[in-house]
Every structure is written in C-alpha cells, then in structure tokens.
mmCIF file of C-alpha atoms in Angstrom:
data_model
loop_
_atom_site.group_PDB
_atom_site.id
_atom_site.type_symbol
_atom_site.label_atom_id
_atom_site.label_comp_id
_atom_site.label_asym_id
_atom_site.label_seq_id
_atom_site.Cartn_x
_atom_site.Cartn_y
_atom_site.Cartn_z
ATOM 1 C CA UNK A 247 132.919 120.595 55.196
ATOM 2 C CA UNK A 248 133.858 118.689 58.464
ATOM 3 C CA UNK A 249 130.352 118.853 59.929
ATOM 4 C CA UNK A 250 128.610 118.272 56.725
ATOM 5 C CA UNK A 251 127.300 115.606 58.757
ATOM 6 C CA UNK A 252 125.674 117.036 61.402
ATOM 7 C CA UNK A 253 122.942 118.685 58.828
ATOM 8 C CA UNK A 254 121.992 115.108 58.043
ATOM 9 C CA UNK A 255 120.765 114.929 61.564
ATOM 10 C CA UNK A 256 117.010 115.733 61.666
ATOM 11 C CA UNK A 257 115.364 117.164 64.830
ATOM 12 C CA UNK A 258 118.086 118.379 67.312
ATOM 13 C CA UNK A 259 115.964 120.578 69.345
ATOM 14 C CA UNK A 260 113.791 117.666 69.562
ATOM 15 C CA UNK A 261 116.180 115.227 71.268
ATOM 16 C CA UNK A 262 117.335 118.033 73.115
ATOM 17 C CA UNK A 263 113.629 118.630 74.310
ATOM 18 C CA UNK A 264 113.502 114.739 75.056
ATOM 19 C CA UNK A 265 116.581 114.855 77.556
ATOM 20 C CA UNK A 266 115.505 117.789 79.058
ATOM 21 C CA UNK A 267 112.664 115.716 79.733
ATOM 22 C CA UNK A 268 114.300 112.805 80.643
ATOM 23 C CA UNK A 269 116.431 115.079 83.214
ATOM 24 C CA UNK A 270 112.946 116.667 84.960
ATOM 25 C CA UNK A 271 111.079 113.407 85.137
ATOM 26 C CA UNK A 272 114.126 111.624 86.855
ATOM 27 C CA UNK A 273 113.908 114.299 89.303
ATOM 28 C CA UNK A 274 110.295 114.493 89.762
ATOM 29 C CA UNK A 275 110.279 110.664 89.989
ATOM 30 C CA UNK A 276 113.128 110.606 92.527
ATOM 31 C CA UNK A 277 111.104 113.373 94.357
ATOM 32 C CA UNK A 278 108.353 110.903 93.883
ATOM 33 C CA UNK A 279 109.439 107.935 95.497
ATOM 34 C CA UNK A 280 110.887 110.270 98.359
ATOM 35 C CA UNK A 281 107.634 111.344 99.068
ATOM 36 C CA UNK A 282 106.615 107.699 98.945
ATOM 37 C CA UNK A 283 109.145 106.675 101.318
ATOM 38 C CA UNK A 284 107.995 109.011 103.635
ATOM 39 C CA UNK A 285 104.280 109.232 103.882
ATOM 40 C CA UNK A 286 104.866 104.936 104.380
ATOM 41 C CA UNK A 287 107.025 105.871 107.208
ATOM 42 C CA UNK A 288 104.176 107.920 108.460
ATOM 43 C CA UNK A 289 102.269 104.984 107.957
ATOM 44 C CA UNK A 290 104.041 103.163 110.252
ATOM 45 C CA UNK A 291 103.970 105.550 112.965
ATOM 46 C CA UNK A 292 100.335 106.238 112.654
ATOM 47 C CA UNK A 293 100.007 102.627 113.692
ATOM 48 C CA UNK A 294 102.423 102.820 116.273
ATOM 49 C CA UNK A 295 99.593 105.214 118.337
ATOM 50 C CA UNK A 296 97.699 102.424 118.492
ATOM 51 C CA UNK A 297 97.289 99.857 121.223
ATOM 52 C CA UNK A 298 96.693 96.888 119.104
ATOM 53 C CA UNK A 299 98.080 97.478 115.562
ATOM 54 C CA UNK A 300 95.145 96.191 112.356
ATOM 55 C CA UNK A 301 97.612 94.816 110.043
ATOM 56 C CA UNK A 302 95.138 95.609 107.144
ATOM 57 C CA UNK A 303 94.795 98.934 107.870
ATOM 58 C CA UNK A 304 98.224 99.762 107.800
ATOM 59 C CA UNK A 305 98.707 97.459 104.323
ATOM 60 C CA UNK A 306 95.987 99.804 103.201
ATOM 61 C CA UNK A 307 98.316 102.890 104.089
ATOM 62 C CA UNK A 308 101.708 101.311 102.703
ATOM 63 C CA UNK A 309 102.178 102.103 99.189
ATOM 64 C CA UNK A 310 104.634 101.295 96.476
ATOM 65 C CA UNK A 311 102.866 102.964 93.197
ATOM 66 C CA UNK A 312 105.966 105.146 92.770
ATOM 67 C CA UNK A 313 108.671 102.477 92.865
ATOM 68 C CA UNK A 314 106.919 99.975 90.747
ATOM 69 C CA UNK A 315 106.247 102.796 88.319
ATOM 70 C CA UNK A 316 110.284 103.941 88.324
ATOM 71 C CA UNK A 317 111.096 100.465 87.995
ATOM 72 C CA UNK A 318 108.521 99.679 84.603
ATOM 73 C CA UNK A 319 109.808 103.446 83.670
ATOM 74 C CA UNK A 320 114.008 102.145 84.465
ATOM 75 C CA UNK A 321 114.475 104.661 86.205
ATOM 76 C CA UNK A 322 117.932 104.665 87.889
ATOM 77 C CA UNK A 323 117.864 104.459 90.886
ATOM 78 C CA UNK A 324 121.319 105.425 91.969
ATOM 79 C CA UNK A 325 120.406 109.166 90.570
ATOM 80 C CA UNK A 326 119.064 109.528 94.320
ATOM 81 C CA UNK A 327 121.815 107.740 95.816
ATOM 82 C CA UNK A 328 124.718 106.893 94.799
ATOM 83 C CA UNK A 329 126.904 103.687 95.935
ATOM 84 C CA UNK A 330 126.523 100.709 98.386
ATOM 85 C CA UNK A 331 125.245 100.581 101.951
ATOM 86 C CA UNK A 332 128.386 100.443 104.674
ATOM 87 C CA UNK A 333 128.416 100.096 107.982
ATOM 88 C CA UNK A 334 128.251 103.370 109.342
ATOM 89 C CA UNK A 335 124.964 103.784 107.185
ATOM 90 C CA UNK A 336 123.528 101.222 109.402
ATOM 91 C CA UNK A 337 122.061 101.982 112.687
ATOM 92 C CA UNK A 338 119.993 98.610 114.188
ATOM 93 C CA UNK A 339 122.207 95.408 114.206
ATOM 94 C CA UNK A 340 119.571 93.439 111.769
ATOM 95 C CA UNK A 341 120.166 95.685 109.030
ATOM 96 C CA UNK A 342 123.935 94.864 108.845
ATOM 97 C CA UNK A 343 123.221 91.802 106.576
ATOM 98 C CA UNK A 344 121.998 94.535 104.166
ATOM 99 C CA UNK A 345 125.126 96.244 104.037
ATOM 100 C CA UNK A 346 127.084 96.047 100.025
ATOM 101 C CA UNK A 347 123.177 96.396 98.904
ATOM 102 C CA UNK A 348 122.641 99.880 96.987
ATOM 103 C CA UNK A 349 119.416 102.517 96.409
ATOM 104 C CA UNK A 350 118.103 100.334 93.733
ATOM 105 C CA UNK A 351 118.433 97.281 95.472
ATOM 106 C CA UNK A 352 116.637 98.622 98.790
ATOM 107 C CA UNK A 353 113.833 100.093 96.450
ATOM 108 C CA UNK A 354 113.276 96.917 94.856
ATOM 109 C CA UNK A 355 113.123 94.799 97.945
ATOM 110 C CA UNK A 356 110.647 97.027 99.121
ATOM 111 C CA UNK A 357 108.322 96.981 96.797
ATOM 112 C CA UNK A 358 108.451 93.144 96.665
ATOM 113 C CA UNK A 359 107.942 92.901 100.479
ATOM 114 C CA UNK A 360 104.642 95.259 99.887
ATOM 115 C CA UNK A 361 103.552 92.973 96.652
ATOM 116 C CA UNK A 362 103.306 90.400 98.827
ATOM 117 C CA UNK A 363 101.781 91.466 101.839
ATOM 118 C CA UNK A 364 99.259 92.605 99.586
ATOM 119 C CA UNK A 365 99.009 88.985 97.955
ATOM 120 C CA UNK A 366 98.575 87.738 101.111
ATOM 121 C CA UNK A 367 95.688 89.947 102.369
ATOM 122 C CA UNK A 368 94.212 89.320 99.038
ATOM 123 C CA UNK A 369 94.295 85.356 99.060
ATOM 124 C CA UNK A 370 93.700 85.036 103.316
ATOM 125 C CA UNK A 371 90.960 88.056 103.376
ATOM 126 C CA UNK A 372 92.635 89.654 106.078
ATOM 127 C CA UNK A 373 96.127 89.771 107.279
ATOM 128 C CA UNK A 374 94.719 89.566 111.030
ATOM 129 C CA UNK A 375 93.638 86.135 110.495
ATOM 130 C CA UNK A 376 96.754 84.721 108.952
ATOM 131 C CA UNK A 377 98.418 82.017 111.899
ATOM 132 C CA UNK A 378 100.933 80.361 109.531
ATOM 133 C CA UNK A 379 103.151 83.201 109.071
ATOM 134 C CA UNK A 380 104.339 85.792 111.495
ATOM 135 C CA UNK A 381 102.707 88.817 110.117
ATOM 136 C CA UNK A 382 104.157 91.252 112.843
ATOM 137 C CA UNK A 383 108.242 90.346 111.763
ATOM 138 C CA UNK A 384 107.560 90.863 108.136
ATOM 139 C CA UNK A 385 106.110 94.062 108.815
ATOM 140 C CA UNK A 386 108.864 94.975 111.178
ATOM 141 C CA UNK A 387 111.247 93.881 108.354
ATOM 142 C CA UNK A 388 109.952 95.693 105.996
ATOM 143 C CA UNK A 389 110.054 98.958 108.065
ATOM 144 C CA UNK A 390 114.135 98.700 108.879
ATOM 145 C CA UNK A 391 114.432 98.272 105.389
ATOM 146 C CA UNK A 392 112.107 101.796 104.753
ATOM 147 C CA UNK A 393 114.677 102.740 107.870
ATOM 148 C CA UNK A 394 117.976 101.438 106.431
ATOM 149 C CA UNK A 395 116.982 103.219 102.803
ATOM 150 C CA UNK A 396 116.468 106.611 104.311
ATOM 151 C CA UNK A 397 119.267 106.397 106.817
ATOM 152 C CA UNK A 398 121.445 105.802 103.531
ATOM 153 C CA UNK A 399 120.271 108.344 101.583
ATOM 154 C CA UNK A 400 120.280 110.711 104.062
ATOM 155 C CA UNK A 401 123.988 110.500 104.536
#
C-alpha cells in the first residue's frame, strides 16, 4: 500500500527516456561548442599567416551557431566547467579584469562580441572600411576571451 502512488504515475520509461536524453544532448552540445571554440581559434590563426589580416574574411570564419543555440536550448553551461575564473587561470595581464566571471559568462560574452561584429559588417558593408571604431582591438578582445575560456576549462 505505501507506493500505491507510484502506479498513478503514467509513463516512467518515458521520462526516463527524456533524461537520458537530456544527459546525451548536454554532452553532445558541450562537445559542440568545444568544437566551436576551437575551429574559431583556428580561425584566428589562419589569419595570423597572413601579412595584412581581411577583417571580413575572418568574421566569415568566426562562428557562434553552437552557443547561441545552447543558450535558446538553456543549456548549462557550467556542465563543461565548473566555477569562476581565478587568477592562476589567467595567463595575459588584460584578461585579469575577467577573473570571478564563470563558463557561462565567457560563452555569453562571446557570442555577443561575434553578434556584433557581424552587425557591424552588415550595416558598414565591410569591416575593412569601418574608421570610427578600432576594428583590430575588438577582434583582439574577442580572441583573449576565446583564450581566457579555454585556458579555464582546460585546467
């Protein structure tokens, strides 16, 4: 009689099926946005053999699909890393005013830092031809923050 109860519950196998789901997609979505991570870090060094770097072309290369699919998906971000950015995490002096930020945080910045380049190459035509803003520093910022997140994770 004490788990009368539990054959009012329909569907077990089916919500047992769901977070099995849940379990594998969190996975393959932190596997995901690894893979992400990297091949934009690859990005950046593909540019890096060049003599004069084409801003576009390497905007074209960056992408964020992965993280802005997690985020509209919540995935949780601290299932790749756990806890807060501290100072031995960080290896270049500029990052230090990053440090107390965690996984999510880093992701999310990110991505924002792409959506924007990208909204800037879409309203200017080309990011080459932009004078106002210093193209070149938010690129490099955005890179030691793609540094920064894999130096933290890595640890």
């Amino acid at each position: 009689m004490a788990i009368d109860w539990l054959s009012g519950v329909k569907d077990i196998t089916g919500l047992i099926s769901t977070l099995g789901n849940l379990i594998k997609n969190n996975r393959a979505t932190g596997d995901l946005l690894l893979r992400e991570l990297h091949i934009n870090i690859k990005a950046f060094e593909t540019a890096q053999k060049s003599e004069l770097v084409h801003y576009d072309k390497l905007l074209d290369l960056i992408k964020n699909d992965m993280i802005k699919k997690a985020r509209q998906d919540h995935f949780a971000f601290q299932t790749i890393k756990a806890g807060t950015v501290k100072e031995n995490h960080v290896q270049d002096e500029r990052n230090k005013r990053y440090i107390g930020k965690d996984c999510a945080w880093l992701f999310k910045n990110i991505d924002e830092k792409i959506e924007d380049l990208q909204n800037q190459k879409k309203y200017h035509g080309s990011l080459n031809r932009i004078e106002s803003t210093n193209i070149a520093l938010q690129f490099s910022n955005l890179f030691y923050k793609m540094k920064l997140l894999t130096e933290f994770i890595s640890e």
